[in-house]
Short mmCIF file of C-alpha atoms and ligand atoms in Angstrom, two decimals:
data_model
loop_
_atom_site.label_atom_id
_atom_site.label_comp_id
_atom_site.label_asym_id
_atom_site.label_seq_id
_atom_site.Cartn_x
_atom_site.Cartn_y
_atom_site.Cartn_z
CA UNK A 6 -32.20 -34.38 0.77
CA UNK A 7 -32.22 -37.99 -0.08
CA UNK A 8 -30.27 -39.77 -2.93
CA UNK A 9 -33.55 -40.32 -5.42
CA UNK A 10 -34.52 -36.60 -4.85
CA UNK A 11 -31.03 -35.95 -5.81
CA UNK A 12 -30.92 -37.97 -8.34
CA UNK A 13 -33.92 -36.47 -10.28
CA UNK A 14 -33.53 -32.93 -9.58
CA UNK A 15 -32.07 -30.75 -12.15
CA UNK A 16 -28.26 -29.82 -11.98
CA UNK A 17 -27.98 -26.92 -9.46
CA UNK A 18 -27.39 -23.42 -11.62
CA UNK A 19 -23.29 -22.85 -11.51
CA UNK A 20 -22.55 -21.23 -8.55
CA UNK A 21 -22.53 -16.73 -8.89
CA UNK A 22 -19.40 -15.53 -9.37
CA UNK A 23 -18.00 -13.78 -5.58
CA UNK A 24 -17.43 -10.42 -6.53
CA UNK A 25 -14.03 -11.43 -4.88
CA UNK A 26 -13.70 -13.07 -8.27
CA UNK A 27 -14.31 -10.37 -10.63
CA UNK A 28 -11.51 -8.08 -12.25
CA UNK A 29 -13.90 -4.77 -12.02
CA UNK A 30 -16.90 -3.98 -10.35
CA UNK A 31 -18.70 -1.08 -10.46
CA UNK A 32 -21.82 -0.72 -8.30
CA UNK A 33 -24.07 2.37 -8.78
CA UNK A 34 -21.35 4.80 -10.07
CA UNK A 35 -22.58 8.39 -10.69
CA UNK A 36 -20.46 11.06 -12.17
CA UNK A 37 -20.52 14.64 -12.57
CA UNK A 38 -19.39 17.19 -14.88
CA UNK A 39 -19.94 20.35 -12.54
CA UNK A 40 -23.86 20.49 -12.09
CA UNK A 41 -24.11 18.03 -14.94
CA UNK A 42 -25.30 14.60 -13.83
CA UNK A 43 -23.84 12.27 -16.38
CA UNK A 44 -23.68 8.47 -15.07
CA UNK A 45 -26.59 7.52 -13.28
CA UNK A 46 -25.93 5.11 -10.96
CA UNK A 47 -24.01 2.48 -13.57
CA UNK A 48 -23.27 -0.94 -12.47
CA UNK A 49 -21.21 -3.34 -14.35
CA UNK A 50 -18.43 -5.98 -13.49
CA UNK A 51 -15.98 -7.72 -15.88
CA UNK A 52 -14.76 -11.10 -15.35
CA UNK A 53 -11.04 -12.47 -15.91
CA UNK A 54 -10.62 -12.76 -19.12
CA UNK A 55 -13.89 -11.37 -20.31
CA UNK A 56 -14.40 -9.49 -23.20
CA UNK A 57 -17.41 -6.92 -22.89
CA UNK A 58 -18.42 -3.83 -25.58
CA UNK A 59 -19.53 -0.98 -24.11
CA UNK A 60 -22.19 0.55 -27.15
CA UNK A 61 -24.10 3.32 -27.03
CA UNK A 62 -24.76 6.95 -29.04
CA UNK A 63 -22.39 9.45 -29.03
CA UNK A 64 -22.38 11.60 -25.41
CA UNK A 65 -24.50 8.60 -23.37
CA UNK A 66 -21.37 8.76 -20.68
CA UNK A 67 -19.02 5.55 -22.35
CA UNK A 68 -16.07 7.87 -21.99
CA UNK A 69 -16.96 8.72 -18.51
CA UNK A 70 -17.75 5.84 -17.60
CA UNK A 71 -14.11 4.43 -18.27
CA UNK A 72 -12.66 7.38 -16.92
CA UNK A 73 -14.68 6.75 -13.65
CA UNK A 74 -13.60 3.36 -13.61
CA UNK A 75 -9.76 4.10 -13.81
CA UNK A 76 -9.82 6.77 -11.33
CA UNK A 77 -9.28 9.74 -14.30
CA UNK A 78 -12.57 11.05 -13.00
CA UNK A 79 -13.88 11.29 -9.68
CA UNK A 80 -17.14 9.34 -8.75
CA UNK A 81 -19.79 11.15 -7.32
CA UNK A 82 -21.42 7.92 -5.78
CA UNK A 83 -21.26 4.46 -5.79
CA UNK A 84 -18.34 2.15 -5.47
CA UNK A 85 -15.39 1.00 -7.94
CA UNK A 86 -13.51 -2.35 -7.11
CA UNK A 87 -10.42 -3.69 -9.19
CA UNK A 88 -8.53 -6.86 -8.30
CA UNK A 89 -11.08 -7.30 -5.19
CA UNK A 90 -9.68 -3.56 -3.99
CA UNK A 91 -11.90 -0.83 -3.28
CA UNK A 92 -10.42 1.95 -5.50
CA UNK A 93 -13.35 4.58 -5.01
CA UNK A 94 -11.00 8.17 -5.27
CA UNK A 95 -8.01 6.36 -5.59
CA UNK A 96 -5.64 7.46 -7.67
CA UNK A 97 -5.20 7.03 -11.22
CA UNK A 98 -1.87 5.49 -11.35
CA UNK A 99 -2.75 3.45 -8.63
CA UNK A 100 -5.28 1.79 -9.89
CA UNK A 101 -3.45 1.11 -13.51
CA UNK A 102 -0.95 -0.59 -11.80
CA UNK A 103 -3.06 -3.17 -10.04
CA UNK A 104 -3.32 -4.51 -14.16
CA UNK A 105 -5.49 -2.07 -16.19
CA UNK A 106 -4.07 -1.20 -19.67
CA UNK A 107 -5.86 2.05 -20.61
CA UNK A 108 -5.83 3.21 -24.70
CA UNK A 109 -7.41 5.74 -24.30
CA UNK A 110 -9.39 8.65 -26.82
CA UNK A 111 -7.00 10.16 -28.27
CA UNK A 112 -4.05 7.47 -28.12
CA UNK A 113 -2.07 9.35 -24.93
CA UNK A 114 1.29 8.52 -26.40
CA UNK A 115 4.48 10.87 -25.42
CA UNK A 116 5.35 12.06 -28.94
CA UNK A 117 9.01 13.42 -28.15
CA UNK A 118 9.75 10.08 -26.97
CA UNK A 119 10.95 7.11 -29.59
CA UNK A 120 8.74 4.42 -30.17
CA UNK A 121 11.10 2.14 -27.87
CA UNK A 122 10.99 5.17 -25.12
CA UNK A 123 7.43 4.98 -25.06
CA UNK A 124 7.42 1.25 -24.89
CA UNK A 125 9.92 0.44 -22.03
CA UNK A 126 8.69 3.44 -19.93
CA UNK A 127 5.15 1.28 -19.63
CA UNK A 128 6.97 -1.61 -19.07
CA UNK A 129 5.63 -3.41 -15.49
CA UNK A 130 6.74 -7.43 -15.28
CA UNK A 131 4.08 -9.38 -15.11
CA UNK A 132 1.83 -10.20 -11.86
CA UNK A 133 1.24 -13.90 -10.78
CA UNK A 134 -0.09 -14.76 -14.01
CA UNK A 135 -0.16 -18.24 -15.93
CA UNK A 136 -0.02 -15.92 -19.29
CA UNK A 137 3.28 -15.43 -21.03
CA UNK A 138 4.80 -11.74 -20.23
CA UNK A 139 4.22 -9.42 -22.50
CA UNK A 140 7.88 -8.12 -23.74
CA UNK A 141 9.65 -5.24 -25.57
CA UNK A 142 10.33 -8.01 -28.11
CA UNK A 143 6.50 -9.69 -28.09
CA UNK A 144 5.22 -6.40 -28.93
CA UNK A 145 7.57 -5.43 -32.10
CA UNK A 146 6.94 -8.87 -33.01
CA UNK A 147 2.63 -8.25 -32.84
CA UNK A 148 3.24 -5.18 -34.11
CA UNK A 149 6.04 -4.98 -37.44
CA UNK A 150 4.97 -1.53 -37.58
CA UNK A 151 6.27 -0.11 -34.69
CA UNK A 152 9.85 -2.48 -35.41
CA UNK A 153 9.93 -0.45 -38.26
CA UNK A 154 9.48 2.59 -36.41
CA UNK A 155 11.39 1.95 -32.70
CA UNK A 156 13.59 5.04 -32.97
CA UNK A 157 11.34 7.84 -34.36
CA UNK A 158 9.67 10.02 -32.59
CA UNK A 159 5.94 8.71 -31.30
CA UNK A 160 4.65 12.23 -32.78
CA UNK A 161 6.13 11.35 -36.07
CA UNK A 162 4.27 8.02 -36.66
CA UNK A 163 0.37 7.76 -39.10
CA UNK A 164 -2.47 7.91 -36.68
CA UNK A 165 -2.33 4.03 -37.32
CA UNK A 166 0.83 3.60 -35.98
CA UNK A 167 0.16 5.83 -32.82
CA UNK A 168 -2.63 3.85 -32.33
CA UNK A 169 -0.67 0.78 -32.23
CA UNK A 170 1.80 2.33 -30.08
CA UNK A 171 -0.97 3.02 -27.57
CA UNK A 172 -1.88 -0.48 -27.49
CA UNK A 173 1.30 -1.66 -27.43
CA UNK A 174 1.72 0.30 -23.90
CA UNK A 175 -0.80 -1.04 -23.05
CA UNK A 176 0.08 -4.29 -23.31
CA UNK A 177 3.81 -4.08 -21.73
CA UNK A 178 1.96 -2.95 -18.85
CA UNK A 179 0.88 -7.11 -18.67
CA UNK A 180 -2.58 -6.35 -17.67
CA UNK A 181 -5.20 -8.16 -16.70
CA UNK A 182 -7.72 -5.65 -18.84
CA UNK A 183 -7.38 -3.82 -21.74
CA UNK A 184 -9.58 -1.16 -22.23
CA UNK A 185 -9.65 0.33 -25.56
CA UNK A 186 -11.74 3.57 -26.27
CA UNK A 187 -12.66 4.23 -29.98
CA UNK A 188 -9.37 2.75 -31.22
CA UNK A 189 -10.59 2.74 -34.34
CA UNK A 190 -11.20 6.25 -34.98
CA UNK A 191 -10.36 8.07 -38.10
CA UNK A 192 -8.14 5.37 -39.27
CA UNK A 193 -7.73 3.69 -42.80
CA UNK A 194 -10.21 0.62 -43.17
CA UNK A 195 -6.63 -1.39 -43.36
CA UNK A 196 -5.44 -0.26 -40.29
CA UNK A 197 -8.79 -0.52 -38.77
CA UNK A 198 -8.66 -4.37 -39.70
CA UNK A 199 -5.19 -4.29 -38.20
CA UNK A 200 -5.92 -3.18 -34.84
CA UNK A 201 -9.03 -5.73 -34.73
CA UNK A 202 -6.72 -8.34 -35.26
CA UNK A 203 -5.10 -7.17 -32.33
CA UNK A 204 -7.68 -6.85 -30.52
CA UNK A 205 -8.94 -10.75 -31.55
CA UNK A 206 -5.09 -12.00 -29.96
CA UNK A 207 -5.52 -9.80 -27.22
CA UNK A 208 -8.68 -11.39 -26.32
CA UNK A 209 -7.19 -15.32 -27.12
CA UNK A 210 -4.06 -14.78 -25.03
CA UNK A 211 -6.76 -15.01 -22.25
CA UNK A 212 -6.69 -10.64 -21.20
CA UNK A 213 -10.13 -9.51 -20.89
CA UNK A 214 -11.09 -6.45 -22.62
CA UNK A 215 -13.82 -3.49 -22.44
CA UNK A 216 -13.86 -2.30 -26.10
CA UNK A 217 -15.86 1.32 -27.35
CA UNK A 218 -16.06 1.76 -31.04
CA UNK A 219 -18.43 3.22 -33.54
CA UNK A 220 -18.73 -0.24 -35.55
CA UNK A 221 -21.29 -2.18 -33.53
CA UNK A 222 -20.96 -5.24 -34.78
CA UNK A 223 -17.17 -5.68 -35.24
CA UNK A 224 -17.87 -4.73 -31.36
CA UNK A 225 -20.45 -7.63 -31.23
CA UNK A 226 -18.13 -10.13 -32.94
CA UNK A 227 -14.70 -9.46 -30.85
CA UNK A 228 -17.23 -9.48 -27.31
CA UNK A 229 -18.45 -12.40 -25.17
CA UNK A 230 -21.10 -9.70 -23.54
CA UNK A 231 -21.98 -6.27 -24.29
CA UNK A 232 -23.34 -3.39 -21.84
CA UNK A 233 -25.53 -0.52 -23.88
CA UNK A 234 -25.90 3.13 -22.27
CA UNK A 235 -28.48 5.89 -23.05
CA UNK A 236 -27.71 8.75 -21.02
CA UNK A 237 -25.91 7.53 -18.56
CA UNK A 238 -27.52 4.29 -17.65
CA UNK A 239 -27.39 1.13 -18.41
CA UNK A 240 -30.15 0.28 -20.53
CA UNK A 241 -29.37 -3.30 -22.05
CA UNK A 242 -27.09 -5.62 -22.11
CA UNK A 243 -26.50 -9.57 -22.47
CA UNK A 244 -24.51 -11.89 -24.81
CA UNK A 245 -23.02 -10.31 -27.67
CA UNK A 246 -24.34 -13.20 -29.58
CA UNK A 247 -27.80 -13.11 -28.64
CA UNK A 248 -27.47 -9.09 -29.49
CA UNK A 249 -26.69 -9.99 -33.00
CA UNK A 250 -29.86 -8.29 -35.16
CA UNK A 251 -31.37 -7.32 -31.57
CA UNK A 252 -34.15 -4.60 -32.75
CA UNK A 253 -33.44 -3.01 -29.63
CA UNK A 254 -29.90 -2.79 -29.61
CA UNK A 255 -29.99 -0.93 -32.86
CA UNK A 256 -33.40 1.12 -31.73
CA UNK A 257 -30.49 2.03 -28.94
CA UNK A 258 -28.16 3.26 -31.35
CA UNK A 259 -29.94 4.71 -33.86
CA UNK A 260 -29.03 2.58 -36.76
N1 ATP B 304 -15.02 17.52 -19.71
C1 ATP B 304 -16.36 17.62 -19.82
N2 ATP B 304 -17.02 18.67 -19.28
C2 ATP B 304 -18.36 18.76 -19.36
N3 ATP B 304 -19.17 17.87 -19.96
C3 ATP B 304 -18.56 16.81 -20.51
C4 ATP B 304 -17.14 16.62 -20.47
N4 ATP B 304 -16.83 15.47 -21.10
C5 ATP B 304 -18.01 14.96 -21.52
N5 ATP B 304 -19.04 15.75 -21.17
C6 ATP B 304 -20.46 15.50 -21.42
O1 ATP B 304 -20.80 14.29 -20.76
C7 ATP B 304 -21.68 13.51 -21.56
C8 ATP B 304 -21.07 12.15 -21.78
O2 ATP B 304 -19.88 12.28 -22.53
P1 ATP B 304 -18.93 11.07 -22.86
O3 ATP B 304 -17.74 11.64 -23.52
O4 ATP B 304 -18.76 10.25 -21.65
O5 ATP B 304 -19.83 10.26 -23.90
P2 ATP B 304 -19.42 9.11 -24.92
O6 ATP B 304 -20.52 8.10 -24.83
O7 ATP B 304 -18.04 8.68 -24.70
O8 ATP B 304 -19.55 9.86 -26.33
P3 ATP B 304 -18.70 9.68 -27.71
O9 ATP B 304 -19.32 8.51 -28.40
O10 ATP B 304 -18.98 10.95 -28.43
O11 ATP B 304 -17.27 9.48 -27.37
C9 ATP B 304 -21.91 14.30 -22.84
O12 ATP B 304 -23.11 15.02 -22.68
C10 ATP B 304 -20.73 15.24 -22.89
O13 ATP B 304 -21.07 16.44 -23.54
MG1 MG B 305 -16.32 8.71 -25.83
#
């Protein structure tokens, strides 16, 4: 090409990301509850420090989804990859270690263990990462709750307080991902502001996120890109900004 073609041809489009690049990407999952075909054929990759909602009705597959992602449920096609691994059938634990923080439905906490128990017992150091580790200390001071709380017993704390337990796990894991499933839940609308707050450092300390919860728009405001499923397949997605008022987003809900 010569120098004046160059010079008046637009800038090329930024390069695609290499998949190599990418913290997760799944290509064509399916998943099965016995003859039940739930996910069909779901594709979807997160980038470092990305944060991306995952919206949809209740029973569209977002819970299966994550579970298919993290290895909790089996794929019955199609391909996982974390960290530029191929973790199709690995094992769950394996694949959490290679930096997935999971909070899952339901909060997963050990409730005979202490706060501080339940803490240290997630506690991995940090991978090569330029981000500040993630201590016992960092945590109690994110959370003031749980310093309040470090020696009772995890199934003696308010759903609130379990729920920032659970995240707190999550994050002395020092993950590259946090993936949060209906955190919210059933929780006081204080609390509920609480853990978006969380959720808001979370994603400025530069840890991407996949975030479920009922409340579209906080899910919209705390995302750079949301993914929308209706039984089982992706049916929309693009920047959470330009999803803001989207007709069809909320035709996809139901709101
Ligand atoms: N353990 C299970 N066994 C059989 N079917 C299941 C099981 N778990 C979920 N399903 C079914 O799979 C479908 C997807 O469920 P899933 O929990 O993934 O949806 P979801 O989008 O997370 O819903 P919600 O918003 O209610 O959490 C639903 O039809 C549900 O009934
Ligand atoms: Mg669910």
């Amino acid at each position: 090409m010569s120098a004046g073609a160059a010079s008046t041809a637009q800038a090329p489009p930024a390069p695609l990301r290499s998949p190599g690049d990418l913290l997760i990407v799944a290509d064509a999952v399916h998943a099965h509850y016995g003859q039940s075909h739930i996910l069909h054929g779901v594709s979807l990759s997160i980038a470092p420090g990305e944060a991306v909602g995952l919206l949809g009705r209740n029973g569209m597959g977002k819970t299966t989804l994550i579970r298919t992602l993290l290895g909790l449920h089996r794929a019955s096609g199609g391909t996982v990859r974390v960290a530029d691994r191929d973790v199709t059938g690995e094992r769950a634990d394996r694949i959490a270690r290679l930096g997935i923080g999971y909070v899952p439905e339901g909060r997963g906490i050990f409730p005979n263990l202490s706060v501080r128990e339940n803490l240290v017992m997630a506690s991995r150091p940090p991978a090569a990462s330029t981000r500040p580790a993630w201590t016992l200390a960092r945590v109690l001071e994110t959370f003031p709750r749980l310093a309040e709380r470090l020696h009772h017993g995890g199934g003696a704390l308010s759903g609130g307080e379990q729920q920032m337990l659970a995240i707190g796990r999550a994050l002395m894991l020092n993950p590259d991902i946090v993936v949060l499933d209906e955190a919210t839940e059933g929780l006081a609308p204080l609390i509920v502001a609480e853990i978006w707050r969380i959720v808001g450092t979370i994603r400025a300390s530069g840890i991407a996120s996949l975030v479920v919860d009922r409340n579209y728009r906080t899910v919209l405001a705390h995302t750079d890109r949301c993914v929308v499923l209706q039984k089982g397949r992706v049916v929309l997605e693009g920047s959470s900004g330009a999803l803001h008022g989207s007709e069809t987003l909320a035709g996809y809900l139901g709101v």
